[in-house]
Short mmCIF file of C-alpha atoms in Angstrom, two decimals:
data_model
loop_
_atom_site.label_atom_id
_atom_site.label_comp_id
_atom_site.label_asym_id
_atom_site.label_seq_id
_atom_site.Cartn_x
_atom_site.Cartn_y
_atom_site.Cartn_z
CA MET A 1 0.00 0.00 0.00
CA THR A 2 1.53 3.31 -1.10
CA ARG A 3 1.03 5.61 1.89
CA PRO A 4 0.81 9.41 1.52
CA THR A 5 2.75 11.51 4.00
CA GLN A 6 1.26 13.62 6.78
CA ASP A 7 1.13 17.40 6.52
CA PRO A 8 2.79 19.24 9.44
CA SER A 9 0.65 22.31 8.68
CA HIS A 10 -2.28 20.57 10.41
CA SER A 11 -0.92 21.51 13.85
CA PRO A 12 -3.36 24.45 14.29
CA LYS A 13 -6.28 22.13 13.51
CA ARG A 14 -5.03 19.70 16.15
CA GLU A 15 -5.11 22.50 18.71
CA ILE A 16 -8.67 23.43 17.71
CA LEU A 17 -9.75 19.80 17.90
CA GLN A 18 -8.21 19.44 21.35
CA LYS A 19 -10.29 22.41 22.54
CA ILE A 20 -13.46 20.93 21.06
CA HIS A 21 -12.69 17.52 22.54
CA ALA A 22 -12.08 19.05 25.96
CA ALA A 23 -15.31 21.06 25.72
CA ALA A 24 -17.28 17.98 24.67
CA GLN A 25 -15.97 16.04 27.66
CA ALA A 26 -16.44 18.92 30.11
CA PHE A 27 -20.00 19.62 29.02
CA GLN A 28 -20.94 16.02 28.07
CA ILE A 29 -21.68 16.88 24.44
CA THR A 30 -21.92 13.24 23.34
CA ALA A 31 -23.77 14.17 20.15
CA LEU A 32 -20.42 15.35 18.66
CA ASP A 33 -18.43 12.20 19.50
CA ARG A 34 -18.55 10.69 16.00
CA GLN A 35 -17.49 13.91 14.24
CA ILE A 36 -14.63 14.39 16.70
CA GLU A 37 -13.50 10.80 16.18
CA VAL A 38 -13.40 11.24 12.40
CA CYS A 39 -11.45 14.53 12.51
CA GLU A 40 -8.97 13.09 15.01
CA GLY A 41 -8.48 10.09 12.75
CA MET A 42 -7.78 12.29 9.74
CA LEU A 43 -5.20 14.30 11.71
CA HIS A 44 -3.35 11.34 13.18
CA LYS A 45 -3.50 8.85 10.31
CA ASP A 46 -2.17 8.85 6.77
CA PRO A 47 -4.08 11.49 4.78
CA TRP A 48 -5.86 9.25 2.31
CA ILE A 49 -8.76 10.78 0.43
CA ASP A 50 -11.57 8.24 0.59
CA VAL A 51 -13.77 8.56 -2.48
CA ALA A 52 -16.96 6.84 -1.36
CA VAL A 53 -19.47 5.51 -3.87
CA LEU A 54 -22.87 5.74 -2.18
CA GLY A 55 -26.46 5.28 -3.22
CA GLN A 56 -29.48 3.08 -2.93
CA PHE A 57 -29.56 -0.67 -3.46
CA LYS A 58 -29.25 -1.66 -7.14
CA SER A 59 -27.97 1.77 -8.19
CA GLY A 60 -24.89 0.14 -9.74
CA LYS A 61 -22.21 1.11 -7.19
CA SER A 62 -20.15 -2.10 -7.21
CA SER A 63 -20.51 -2.54 -10.98
CA PHE A 64 -19.26 1.02 -11.50
CA ILE A 65 -16.14 0.42 -9.38
CA ASN A 66 -15.42 -2.89 -11.14
CA HIS A 67 -15.54 -1.23 -14.55
CA LEU A 68 -13.57 1.77 -13.35
CA ILE A 69 -10.65 -0.38 -12.17
CA GLY A 70 -11.05 -2.78 -15.10
CA ARG A 71 -11.60 -5.96 -13.04
CA GLU A 72 -14.57 -7.89 -11.67
CA ILE A 73 -13.42 -7.76 -8.04
CA LEU A 74 -16.48 -6.66 -6.09
CA PRO A 75 -19.48 -9.00 -5.96
CA VAL A 76 -22.58 -7.85 -7.83
CA GLY A 77 -26.09 -9.26 -8.13
CA VAL A 78 -29.81 -8.61 -8.44
CA ILE A 79 -30.33 -8.87 -4.67
CA PRO A 80 -28.51 -6.80 -2.00
CA VAL A 81 -24.86 -7.88 -2.29
CA THR A 82 -22.45 -5.60 -0.44
CA SER A 83 -22.54 -6.04 3.34
CA VAL A 84 -19.34 -4.31 4.53
CA ILE A 85 -17.22 -1.31 3.61
CA THR A 86 -14.54 -2.18 1.03
CA ARG A 87 -11.65 0.20 0.27
CA ILE A 88 -9.51 -0.15 -2.88
CA CYS A 89 -6.25 1.74 -3.43
CA HIS A 90 -2.88 1.55 -5.15
CA GLY A 91 -0.32 -0.82 -3.68
CA GLU A 92 2.98 -2.28 -4.80
CA GLN A 93 1.58 -5.82 -4.54
CA GLU A 94 -1.92 -7.17 -5.10
CA ARG A 95 -3.46 -8.16 -1.80
CA ALA A 96 -6.65 -8.07 0.27
CA ARG A 97 -6.81 -7.68 4.05
CA VAL A 98 -9.95 -8.37 6.10
CA CYS A 99 -10.13 -6.49 9.42
CA PHE A 100 -12.57 -7.61 12.10
CA PHE A 101 -14.28 -5.72 14.91
CA ASP A 102 -12.14 -7.55 17.50
CA GLU A 103 -9.11 -5.78 15.91
CA THR A 104 -7.73 -8.97 14.34
CA SER A 105 -7.08 -9.25 10.60
CA ILE A 106 -6.25 -11.81 7.93
CA GLU A 107 -4.97 -11.66 4.36
CA ILE A 108 -7.05 -13.40 1.72
CA ASP A 109 -6.94 -14.04 -2.00
CA LEU A 110 -9.15 -11.74 -4.08
CA SER A 111 -11.16 -14.78 -5.17
CA GLU A 112 -12.26 -15.21 -1.53
CA LEU A 113 -13.54 -11.63 -1.23
CA LYS A 114 -17.22 -12.54 -1.61
CA TYR A 115 -17.08 -14.75 1.50
CA TYR A 116 -16.54 -11.64 3.62
CA THR A 117 -18.19 -8.76 1.74
CA SER A 118 -21.30 -10.21 0.12
CA GLU A 119 -24.70 -10.46 1.80
CA ALA A 120 -25.13 -13.98 0.43
CA GLU A 121 -21.93 -15.39 2.01
CA ASN A 122 -21.84 -13.07 5.04
CA PRO A 123 -25.52 -12.29 5.80
CA GLY A 124 -25.98 -9.43 8.24
CA ASN A 125 -22.17 -9.41 8.60
CA VAL A 126 -22.29 -12.40 10.97
CA LYS A 127 -18.51 -12.70 10.55
CA ASN A 128 -18.08 -9.28 12.20
CA VAL A 129 -15.98 -7.79 9.41
CA ALA A 130 -15.11 -4.17 10.18
CA ILE A 131 -13.59 -3.25 6.82
CA VAL A 132 -11.79 -4.79 3.85
CA ASP A 133 -8.75 -3.15 2.23
CA ILE A 134 -7.58 -4.11 -1.26
CA ASP A 135 -4.25 -3.05 -2.84
CA LEU A 136 -3.92 -3.09 -6.64
CA PRO A 137 -0.71 -2.17 -8.53
CA ALA A 138 -2.85 -1.12 -11.52
CA LEU A 139 -4.22 1.92 -9.61
CA SER A 140 -0.93 3.84 -9.62
CA GLU A 141 -2.60 6.71 -11.49
CA PHE A 142 -4.95 7.17 -8.50
CA SER A 143 -2.18 7.34 -5.91
CA GLY A 144 -3.26 8.81 -2.56
CA ILE A 145 -6.96 8.15 -2.96
CA ARG A 146 -9.09 5.14 -2.05
CA LEU A 147 -12.23 3.97 -3.80
CA VAL A 148 -14.79 2.91 -1.22
CA ASP A 149 -17.68 0.55 -1.98
CA THR A 150 -20.56 0.84 0.49
CA PRO A 151 -23.78 -1.07 1.24
CA GLY A 152 -27.00 0.48 -0.04
CA LEU A 153 -28.36 3.55 1.75
CA GLY A 154 -31.85 4.96 1.81
CA SER A 155 -33.60 1.61 2.06
CA VAL A 156 -34.85 -0.74 4.75
CA PHE A 157 -31.56 -2.64 4.77
CA LYS A 158 -28.80 -2.48 7.38
CA VAL A 159 -25.72 -4.44 8.41
CA HIS A 160 -23.55 -4.61 11.50
CA LYS A 161 -23.06 -1.16 13.08
CA GLU A 162 -25.35 0.45 10.46
CA VAL A 163 -22.37 0.21 8.13
CA SER A 164 -22.88 2.97 5.57
CA GLY A 165 -24.67 5.39 7.91
CA ASN A 166 -22.01 5.16 10.61
CA TRP A 167 -19.19 5.44 8.08
CA LEU A 168 -20.70 8.48 6.34
CA PRO A 169 -18.75 11.08 8.42
CA GLU A 170 -15.47 9.58 7.13
CA VAL A 171 -16.25 10.38 3.50
CA GLY A 172 -13.52 12.43 1.84
CA ALA A 173 -15.16 12.86 -1.54
CA ALA A 174 -18.51 11.36 -2.53
CA ILE A 175 -19.93 9.90 -5.70
CA VAL A 176 -23.69 9.42 -5.31
CA ALA A 177 -24.88 6.77 -7.75
CA VAL A 178 -28.48 7.19 -8.92
CA SER A 179 -30.03 4.91 -11.52
CA VAL A 180 -31.94 6.66 -14.30
CA GLU A 181 -34.53 3.89 -13.97
CA ARG A 182 -36.09 5.80 -11.07
CA PRO A 183 -36.37 9.52 -10.33
CA LEU A 184 -34.31 11.36 -7.74
CA SER A 185 -35.85 10.17 -4.46
CA GLU A 186 -36.23 11.72 -1.04
CA HIS A 187 -33.60 9.26 0.20
CA ASP A 188 -31.14 10.55 -2.40
CA ILE A 189 -31.85 14.18 -1.46
CA ASN A 190 -31.39 13.40 2.25
CA LEU A 191 -28.16 11.54 1.57
CA ILE A 192 -26.71 14.44 -0.43
CA GLU A 193 -27.83 16.92 2.22
CA ASN A 194 -26.05 14.88 4.89
CA LEU A 195 -22.95 14.65 2.71
CA LEU A 196 -22.78 18.46 2.53
CA HIS A 197 -21.92 18.36 6.23
CA VAL A 198 -18.88 16.13 5.70
CA THR A 199 -17.33 17.01 2.33
CA PRO A 200 -17.21 19.82 -0.23
CA ARG A 201 -16.54 17.32 -3.04
CA ILE A 202 -19.81 15.68 -4.11
CA ALA A 203 -20.58 14.41 -7.60
CA LEU A 204 -23.63 12.61 -8.96
CA LEU A 205 -23.27 9.54 -11.17
CA LEU A 206 -26.31 8.78 -13.31
CA THR A 207 -26.02 5.05 -14.00
CA LYS A 208 -27.62 2.76 -16.61
CA VAL A 209 -27.95 5.65 -19.09
CA ASP A 210 -27.75 3.18 -21.99
CA ILE A 211 -31.51 2.61 -21.61
CA LEU A 212 -32.14 6.25 -22.58
CA LYS A 213 -31.80 8.05 -25.87
CA PRO A 214 -29.43 11.05 -25.99
CA GLN A 215 -32.32 13.49 -25.80
CA GLU A 216 -33.76 11.64 -22.82
CA GLN A 217 -30.35 11.71 -21.12
CA ASN A 218 -30.25 15.48 -21.47
CA GLU A 219 -33.76 15.77 -20.04
CA VAL A 220 -32.84 13.61 -17.03
CA MET A 221 -29.70 15.66 -16.34
CA GLN A 222 -31.71 18.89 -16.57
CA PHE A 223 -34.29 17.46 -14.15
CA PHE A 224 -31.57 16.49 -11.67
CA ARG A 225 -29.94 19.92 -11.83
CA GLN A 226 -33.21 21.76 -11.31
CA THR A 227 -34.35 19.47 -8.48
CA LEU A 228 -31.04 19.69 -6.59
CA LYS A 229 -30.93 23.44 -7.01
CA LYS A 230 -34.47 23.76 -5.74
CA GLU A 231 -34.11 21.36 -2.80
CA LEU A 232 -30.54 22.08 -1.69
CA ASP A 233 -29.71 25.41 -3.37
CA HIS A 234 -26.51 23.86 -4.62
CA ASP A 235 -24.95 22.92 -7.97
CA PHE A 236 -23.28 19.52 -8.25
CA PRO A 237 -21.19 18.00 -11.06
CA LEU A 238 -23.21 15.36 -12.93
CA PHE A 239 -21.72 12.44 -14.85
CA LEU A 240 -23.38 9.91 -17.13
CA TYR A 241 -22.36 6.26 -16.81
CA SER A 242 -23.07 2.90 -18.37
CA THR A 243 -21.36 -0.47 -18.04
CA ARG A 244 -22.81 -1.54 -21.40
CA GLU A 245 -21.66 1.14 -23.81
CA HIS A 246 -19.10 3.97 -23.98
CA THR A 247 -17.77 2.80 -20.60
CA GLN A 248 -14.16 3.83 -21.27
CA ARG A 249 -15.26 7.28 -22.38
CA TYR A 250 -17.25 7.71 -19.18
CA ASN A 251 -14.27 6.45 -17.13
CA ASP A 252 -11.95 8.94 -18.80
CA SER A 253 -14.38 11.79 -18.14
CA LEU A 254 -14.63 10.92 -14.44
CA ALA A 255 -10.90 10.46 -14.08
CA ALA A 256 -10.13 13.82 -15.69
CA ALA A 257 -12.76 15.77 -13.73
CA LEU A 258 -12.52 14.07 -10.32
CA PHE A 259 -9.90 11.40 -9.68
CA TYR A 260 -6.83 13.00 -11.28
CA PRO A 261 -7.35 16.38 -9.55
CA LEU A 262 -7.82 14.61 -6.20
CA SER A 263 -4.70 12.50 -6.71
CA LEU A 264 -2.42 15.18 -8.14
CA ASN A 265 -3.50 17.81 -5.58
CA ARG A 266 -3.97 15.37 -2.72
CA GLU A 267 -2.50 17.49 0.06
CA GLN A 268 -4.49 20.56 -0.94
CA GLU A 269 -7.70 18.58 -1.42
CA PHE A 270 -7.19 16.74 1.89
CA THR A 271 -6.72 20.04 3.71
CA SER A 272 -9.88 21.42 2.09
CA ILE A 273 -11.93 18.35 3.08
CA LEU A 274 -10.59 18.37 6.64
CA GLY A 275 -11.29 22.10 6.93
CA HIS A 276 -14.86 21.51 5.74
CA LYS A 277 -15.45 18.84 8.41
CA MET A 278 -13.86 21.05 11.06
CA ARG A 279 -16.12 24.00 10.21
CA PHE A 280 -19.27 21.92 10.68
CA LEU A 281 -17.83 20.45 13.88
CA ILE A 282 -17.09 23.93 15.26
CA LYS A 283 -20.59 25.12 14.35
CA GLY A 284 -22.14 22.17 16.14
CA CYS A 285 -19.98 22.70 19.22
CA LEU A 286 -20.85 26.42 19.28
CA GLY A 287 -24.55 25.58 19.16
CA TYR A 288 -24.31 23.40 22.25
CA LEU A 289 -22.00 25.84 24.05
CA ASP A 290 -24.56 28.61 23.50
CA ILE A 291 -27.02 26.50 25.47
CA ALA A 292 -24.41 25.92 28.18
CA LEU A 293 -23.69 29.66 28.35
CA LYS A 294 -27.34 30.62 28.68
CA SER A 295 -27.79 27.97 31.34
CA SER A 296 -24.71 29.10 33.26
CA MET A 297 -25.94 32.69 33.24
CA ALA A 298 -29.24 31.71 34.85
CA LEU A 299 -29.58 31.64 38.64
CA ASP A 300 -29.32 28.33 40.48
CA GLN A 301 -32.94 28.51 41.56
CA ASP A 302 -33.99 28.76 37.91
CA ARG A 303 -32.33 25.50 36.90
CA ASP A 304 -35.32 23.26 37.54
CA ARG A 305 -37.66 25.81 35.97
CA LEU A 306 -35.54 25.93 32.81
CA ARG A 307 -35.31 22.17 32.58
CA ASN A 308 -39.03 21.65 33.04
CA ARG A 309 -39.84 24.29 30.44
CA ILE A 310 -37.46 22.79 27.87
CA ILE A 311 -37.86 19.07 28.59
CA ASP A 312 -41.58 19.17 29.25
CA GLU A 313 -44.01 16.27 29.25
CA LYS A 314 -44.16 16.25 25.44
CA VAL A 315 -40.42 15.69 25.01
CA GLY A 316 -39.71 13.71 28.20
CA TYR A 317 -37.65 10.60 27.50
CA GLU A 318 -40.05 8.14 29.12
CA THR A 319 -43.06 9.64 27.35
CA VAL A 320 -41.47 9.52 23.90
CA LYS A 321 -40.00 6.08 24.61
CA ASP A 322 -43.52 4.78 25.37
CA GLU A 323 -44.81 6.32 22.13
CA LEU A 324 -42.06 4.58 20.17
CA GLY A 325 -43.02 1.30 21.86
CA VAL A 326 -46.66 1.70 20.84
CA ILE A 327 -45.62 2.39 17.22
CA ALA A 328 -43.38 -0.69 17.14
CA ARG A 329 -45.92 -3.05 18.71
CA GLU A 330 -48.76 -1.87 16.47
CA ASN A 331 -46.71 -2.51 13.33
CA GLN A 332 -45.38 -5.84 14.64
CA ARG A 333 -48.97 -6.99 15.27
CA ARG A 334 -49.78 -6.47 11.59
CA THR A 335 -46.72 -8.23 10.18
CA ARG A 336 -48.02 -11.82 10.14
CA PRO A 337 -51.41 -11.04 8.53
CA LEU A 338 -49.67 -9.04 5.80
CA LEU A 339 -47.22 -11.87 5.09
CA MET A 340 -49.88 -14.58 5.02
CA LYS A 341 -52.15 -12.48 2.81
CA HIS A 342 -49.39 -12.25 0.24
CA LEU A 343 -48.15 -15.86 0.52
CA ASP A 344 -51.62 -17.46 0.43
CA ARG A 345 -51.90 -16.66 -3.27
CA PHE A 346 -49.00 -19.05 -3.97
CA GLN A 347 -50.49 -22.03 -2.11
CA GLN A 348 -52.63 -23.47 -4.91
CA PRO A 349 -50.21 -22.83 -7.85
CA LEU A 350 -47.28 -24.25 -5.88
CA THR A 351 -49.27 -27.33 -4.82
CA GLU A 352 -50.34 -28.02 -8.40
CA LYS A 353 -46.80 -27.48 -9.70
CA LEU A 354 -45.28 -29.96 -7.24
CA ILE A 355 -48.00 -32.55 -7.79
CA GLN A 356 -47.54 -32.36 -11.58
CA THR A 357 -43.77 -32.71 -11.22
CA LEU A 358 -44.09 -35.65 -8.83
CA GLU A 359 -46.62 -37.43 -11.07
CA VAL A 360 -44.08 -37.28 -13.90
CA GLU A 361 -41.10 -38.49 -11.85
CA LEU A 362 -42.79 -40.98 -9.50
CA PRO A 363 -43.27 -43.81 -12.06
CA THR A 364 -39.50 -43.83 -12.69
CA TRP A 365 -38.64 -44.58 -9.05
CA GLN A 366 -37.73 -48.18 -8.26
CA GLY A 367 -37.42 -50.13 -5.01
CA ASN A 368 -39.34 -51.23 -1.95
CA LEU A 369 -41.48 -49.03 0.32
CA TRP A 370 -38.54 -47.94 2.48
CA THR A 371 -36.54 -46.90 -0.61
CA LEU A 372 -39.48 -45.05 -2.17
CA THR A 373 -40.25 -43.25 1.10
CA ARG A 374 -36.64 -42.02 1.46
CA ARG A 375 -36.64 -40.99 -2.21
CA PHE A 376 -39.90 -39.07 -1.74
CA GLU A 377 -38.68 -37.30 1.40
CA GLY A 378 -35.46 -36.24 -0.35
CA TRP A 379 -37.39 -35.10 -3.41
CA LEU A 380 -39.87 -33.13 -1.33
CA THR A 381 -37.14 -31.52 0.77
CA GLU A 382 -35.17 -30.47 -2.31
CA HIS A 383 -38.13 -29.07 -4.24
CA MET A 384 -39.74 -27.39 -1.24
CA THR A 385 -36.44 -25.79 -0.26
CA ASP A 386 -35.98 -24.48 -3.81
CA GLU A 387 -39.52 -23.13 -3.96
CA MET A 388 -39.38 -21.46 -0.55
CA GLN A 389 -36.00 -19.95 -1.44
CA ARG A 390 -37.37 -18.70 -4.76
CA LEU A 391 -40.39 -17.15 -3.05
CA SER A 392 -38.18 -15.54 -0.43
CA GLU A 393 -35.88 -14.01 -3.02
CA THR A 394 -38.49 -12.90 -5.56
CA GLU A 395 -41.26 -11.78 -3.21
CA HIS A 396 -39.39 -10.40 -0.20
CA HIS A 397 -39.90 -6.81 -1.32
CA HIS A 398 -43.64 -7.37 -0.76
CA PHE A 399 -43.00 -8.36 2.87
CA PHE A 400 -41.81 -4.96 4.04
CA GLY A 401 -45.16 -3.25 4.46
CA THR A 402 -45.11 -3.05 8.25
CA LEU A 403 -41.34 -2.53 8.25
CA GLN A 404 -41.64 0.49 6.01
CA LYS A 405 -44.61 1.86 7.92
CA ALA A 406 -42.74 1.45 11.20
CA HIS A 407 -39.71 3.12 9.66
CA MET A 408 -41.82 6.07 8.53
CA SER A 409 -43.71 6.34 11.83
CA LEU A 410 -40.57 6.16 13.96
CA SER A 411 -38.83 8.68 11.73
CA ARG A 412 -41.80 11.05 12.02
CA SER A 413 -41.79 10.57 15.79
CA LEU A 414 -38.11 11.52 15.90
CA GLU A 415 -38.76 14.57 13.73
CA THR A 416 -41.65 15.62 15.98
CA PHE A 417 -39.54 15.17 19.11
CA ARG A 418 -36.71 17.18 17.57
CA MET A 419 -39.09 19.94 16.44
CA LEU A 420 -40.79 20.23 19.86
CA LEU A 421 -37.47 20.20 21.71
CA SER A 422 -36.04 22.81 19.33
CA ASP A 423 -39.12 25.01 19.80
CA ASN A 424 -38.77 24.75 23.58
CA VAL A 425 -35.07 25.66 23.45
CA GLU A 426 -35.84 28.63 21.24
CA LYS A 427 -38.74 29.84 23.43
CA VAL A 428 -36.86 29.49 26.72
CA LEU A 429 -33.31 30.39 25.72
CA GLY A 430 -33.79 32.16 22.38
CA LEU A 431 -31.40 29.72 20.65
CA THR A 432 -31.62 27.27 17.74
CA LEU A 433 -30.85 23.63 18.50
CA PRO A 434 -27.93 22.38 16.34
CA ASP A 435 -28.82 20.01 13.49
CA ALA A 436 -28.58 16.28 14.21
CA ASP A 437 -27.92 13.51 11.69
CA TRP A 438 -30.34 10.80 12.85
CA ARG A 439 -30.61 7.79 10.55
CA ILE A 440 -32.66 4.62 11.04
CA ASP A 441 -31.78 1.50 9.01
CA VAL A 442 -32.78 -2.14 9.37
CA ASP A 443 -31.70 -5.66 8.45
CA THR A 444 -33.22 -8.42 6.31
CA PRO A 445 -32.64 -12.22 6.06
CA LEU A 446 -31.85 -14.24 2.96
CA LYS A 447 -32.85 -17.92 3.28
CA PRO A 448 -36.06 -19.35 4.74
CA ASP A 449 -36.07 -22.08 7.37
CA ILE A 450 -37.48 -25.18 5.63
CA LYS A 451 -39.00 -28.20 7.37
CA VAL A 452 -40.58 -31.07 5.43
CA LEU A 453 -42.91 -33.60 7.05
CA TYR A 454 -42.09 -37.30 7.03
CA ALA A 455 -44.13 -39.30 4.60
CA PHE A 456 -45.90 -41.31 7.33
CA ASP A 457 -47.01 -40.45 10.83
CA PHE A 458 -46.53 -44.15 11.61
CA HIS A 459 -43.39 -45.62 10.02
CA PHE A 460 -45.00 -48.18 7.70
CA ASP A 461 -41.85 -48.04 5.61
CA LEU A 462 -40.01 -49.93 8.38
CA LEU A 463 -42.31 -52.89 7.60
CA TRP A 464 -41.41 -52.79 3.92
CA PHE A 465 -40.60 -56.51 3.87
CA LEU A 466 -44.25 -57.30 4.78
CA ILE A 467 -45.78 -55.08 2.11
CA PRO A 468 -45.82 -56.31 -1.50
CA MET A 469 -45.32 -53.21 -3.67
CA VAL A 470 -46.83 -54.87 -6.73
CA ILE A 471 -50.19 -54.73 -4.94
CA PHE A 472 -49.90 -51.57 -2.83
CA ARG A 473 -47.57 -49.28 -4.84
CA ARG A 474 -50.38 -47.16 -6.32
CA LEU A 475 -51.87 -46.70 -2.83
CA PHE A 476 -48.59 -45.35 -1.49
CA GLU A 477 -48.06 -43.14 -4.56
CA ARG A 478 -51.44 -41.50 -3.85
CA HIS A 479 -50.34 -41.09 -0.23
CA PHE A 480 -47.12 -39.32 -1.35
CA ILE A 481 -49.11 -36.98 -3.61
CA GLY A 482 -51.56 -36.34 -0.77
CA GLU A 483 -48.73 -35.15 1.47
CA ILE A 484 -47.89 -32.24 -0.84
CA PRO A 485 -50.82 -29.84 -0.09
CA LYS A 486 -50.35 -29.84 3.69
CA THR A 487 -46.56 -29.66 3.32
CA VAL A 488 -46.98 -26.55 1.16
CA VAL A 489 -49.29 -24.98 3.76
CA ILE A 490 -46.91 -25.77 6.61
CA ASN A 491 -43.84 -24.44 4.82
CA LEU A 492 -45.57 -21.26 3.64
CA SER A 493 -46.58 -20.72 7.25
CA ARG A 494 -43.00 -21.34 8.42
CA LEU A 495 -41.69 -18.97 5.79
CA ALA A 496 -44.10 -16.31 7.01
CA ALA A 497 -43.10 -17.03 10.61
CA GLN A 498 -39.40 -16.61 9.87
CA TRP A 499 -39.95 -13.35 8.02
CA GLU A 500 -42.31 -12.20 10.77
CA ASP A 501 -39.67 -12.88 13.41
CA THR A 502 -36.94 -11.14 11.42
CA ILE A 503 -39.06 -8.14 10.45
CA ASN A 504 -40.37 -7.69 13.98
CA LYS A 505 -36.84 -7.90 15.36
CA ALA A 506 -35.84 -5.24 12.82
CA ILE A 507 -38.76 -3.06 13.93
CA ASP A 508 -37.66 -3.49 17.54
CA ALA A 509 -34.09 -2.59 16.58
CA MET A 510 -35.39 0.60 14.94
CA ARG A 511 -37.33 1.41 18.10
CA ARG A 512 -34.22 0.97 20.25
CA GLN A 513 -32.17 3.06 17.85
CA ALA A 514 -34.75 5.86 17.87
CA ALA A 515 -34.93 5.72 21.68
CA SER A 516 -31.15 5.93 21.92
CA TYR A 517 -31.14 9.09 19.77
CA ILE A 518 -33.73 10.68 22.05
CA ARG A 519 -31.94 9.56 25.20
CA GLU A 520 -28.64 10.97 23.96
CA GLU A 521 -30.21 14.29 23.04
CA THR A 522 -32.10 14.72 26.32
CA LEU A 523 -28.99 13.80 28.32
CA THR A 524 -26.97 16.39 26.40
CA ILE A 525 -29.59 19.10 26.99
CA GLU A 526 -29.91 18.16 30.67
CA ALA A 527 -26.12 18.29 31.02
CA MET A 528 -26.12 21.77 29.48
CA LEU A 529 -28.82 22.93 31.91
CA SER A 530 -27.28 21.41 35.01
CA ARG A 531 -23.83 22.95 34.81
CA PRO A 532 -22.93 24.74 38.04
CA GLN A 533 -22.64 28.51 38.20
CA GLY A 534 -19.30 30.22 37.87
CA GLN A 535 -18.50 28.91 34.36
CA THR A 536 -20.03 31.75 32.37
CA GLY A 537 -16.68 33.43 31.72
CA GLU A 538 -15.00 30.14 30.82
CA ILE A 539 -17.74 29.21 28.36
CA ALA A 540 -17.85 32.69 26.82
CA LYS A 541 -14.08 32.61 26.29
CA LEU A 542 -14.25 29.20 24.64
CA ILE A 543 -17.08 30.36 22.35
CA SER A 544 -15.05 33.42 21.34
CA GLU A 545 -12.01 31.27 20.54
CA LEU A 546 -14.01 28.79 18.46
CA GLN A 547 -15.72 31.63 16.57
CA GLY A 548 -12.27 32.97 15.72
CA HIS A 549 -11.16 29.55 14.50
CA LEU A 550 -14.36 29.28 12.44
CA ILE A 551 -13.36 32.43 10.55
CA GLU A 552 -9.81 31.13 10.07
CA THR A 553 -10.92 27.75 8.71
#
């Protein structure tokens, strides 16, 4: 791995960060912990510029990176594939290193990559992979920058540690991939808005443009520009991309406009990105310190009055926590009926399909009753497993009704809490509550749990030597066929039960995540309001210093 050198000119930023860190610890401003961690990491580690490719599931992120580097390294597919962050950079030797959350690591061959980064081989990141780093000698022209493949954002999917959402503050430069198959969504707008807090270098990649005519491409680009200008009051560079045609031309355009400038001017670009993150960190710290200053200036006897006026019964932690619980339970209660309503329509067609298949194959089976019974059980297990897997993979997007409703309801509840708390802070202290980046994501399973009934409740097949098959074979064949309808019903019910359990666990995880956001925010506000008197001068001095640094950065 070719490592860039550190810039000694960052010393002033280290001093600023030390002040912010000290203030966050002194005043318990836990809401800034992640931003502080990222800025400290950038100051104390090698100054790579991480160019993150972000976007929704199936927007073509991994395919884009594969075609950009000229090799099929990252796994791609029609279902969610990427489960962990993968970074690719120039190195003297080709290698891949898998780092785990327990701080251990192993080197693997590139052919083994899918076993650690794909959702199929590492579902829900059960292997606890923290990050994967890949070195490629062929990327010498992109020295000093890392391409970063991320799991899909803006959907109901999540992986360990809310991978993409938690990693978002570390973005150096961002490429937001949006497929032209669907319009610019609210998720895309929110993602870009959040990225504006962490990097000044954001570009949009319009993928799969080969399905559009040139005139249609121009219309889509014009729509994107107008929408982004209207929603975010910002102009972003837009690039067309296709992995089917003109790919090299698109690669050259991106390299000339984005990658080469970042690589050739790495130190300058790194300083600009770090300065951008620091400015937003300072602004956030100043917002919380303003609350601390107002609180410190109030008399001791007013402390309880201030707290009760700001954290009233509408924004009390226990009250909001109970509301979140009601939302979660109400949506969980509706999960099973929704699943069964959708799966019931497959009962009859699937039963008929299996019966027809068995009627064709059954006459070719030879042997006694024990042999035929084992053959039937194996056949039924294989076919039922395939069918349940097929239903799970092709129909799972229909299962997320309650999950999506819970996601929307919990998100609205968070927004309402934030709005009410902000209004209270403004009414009581005359201040605006700093913005918070609250994101709720969830997980999804891949394979159903399949159980197939035995052919007989009583093991007649063990008495095979007493039963002449010449006489009774047709009777047992009808029995085998008769087992199919109830086996289909049972396995559809089990499939629904597994999805119900997983979806309801995901809803509960969202509830806990939302509650943790609220708990963190109320604790921060309470800490601001409960500071002892005598710190007004200290806080005012710190605010003045940070305001000066804000101008300098």
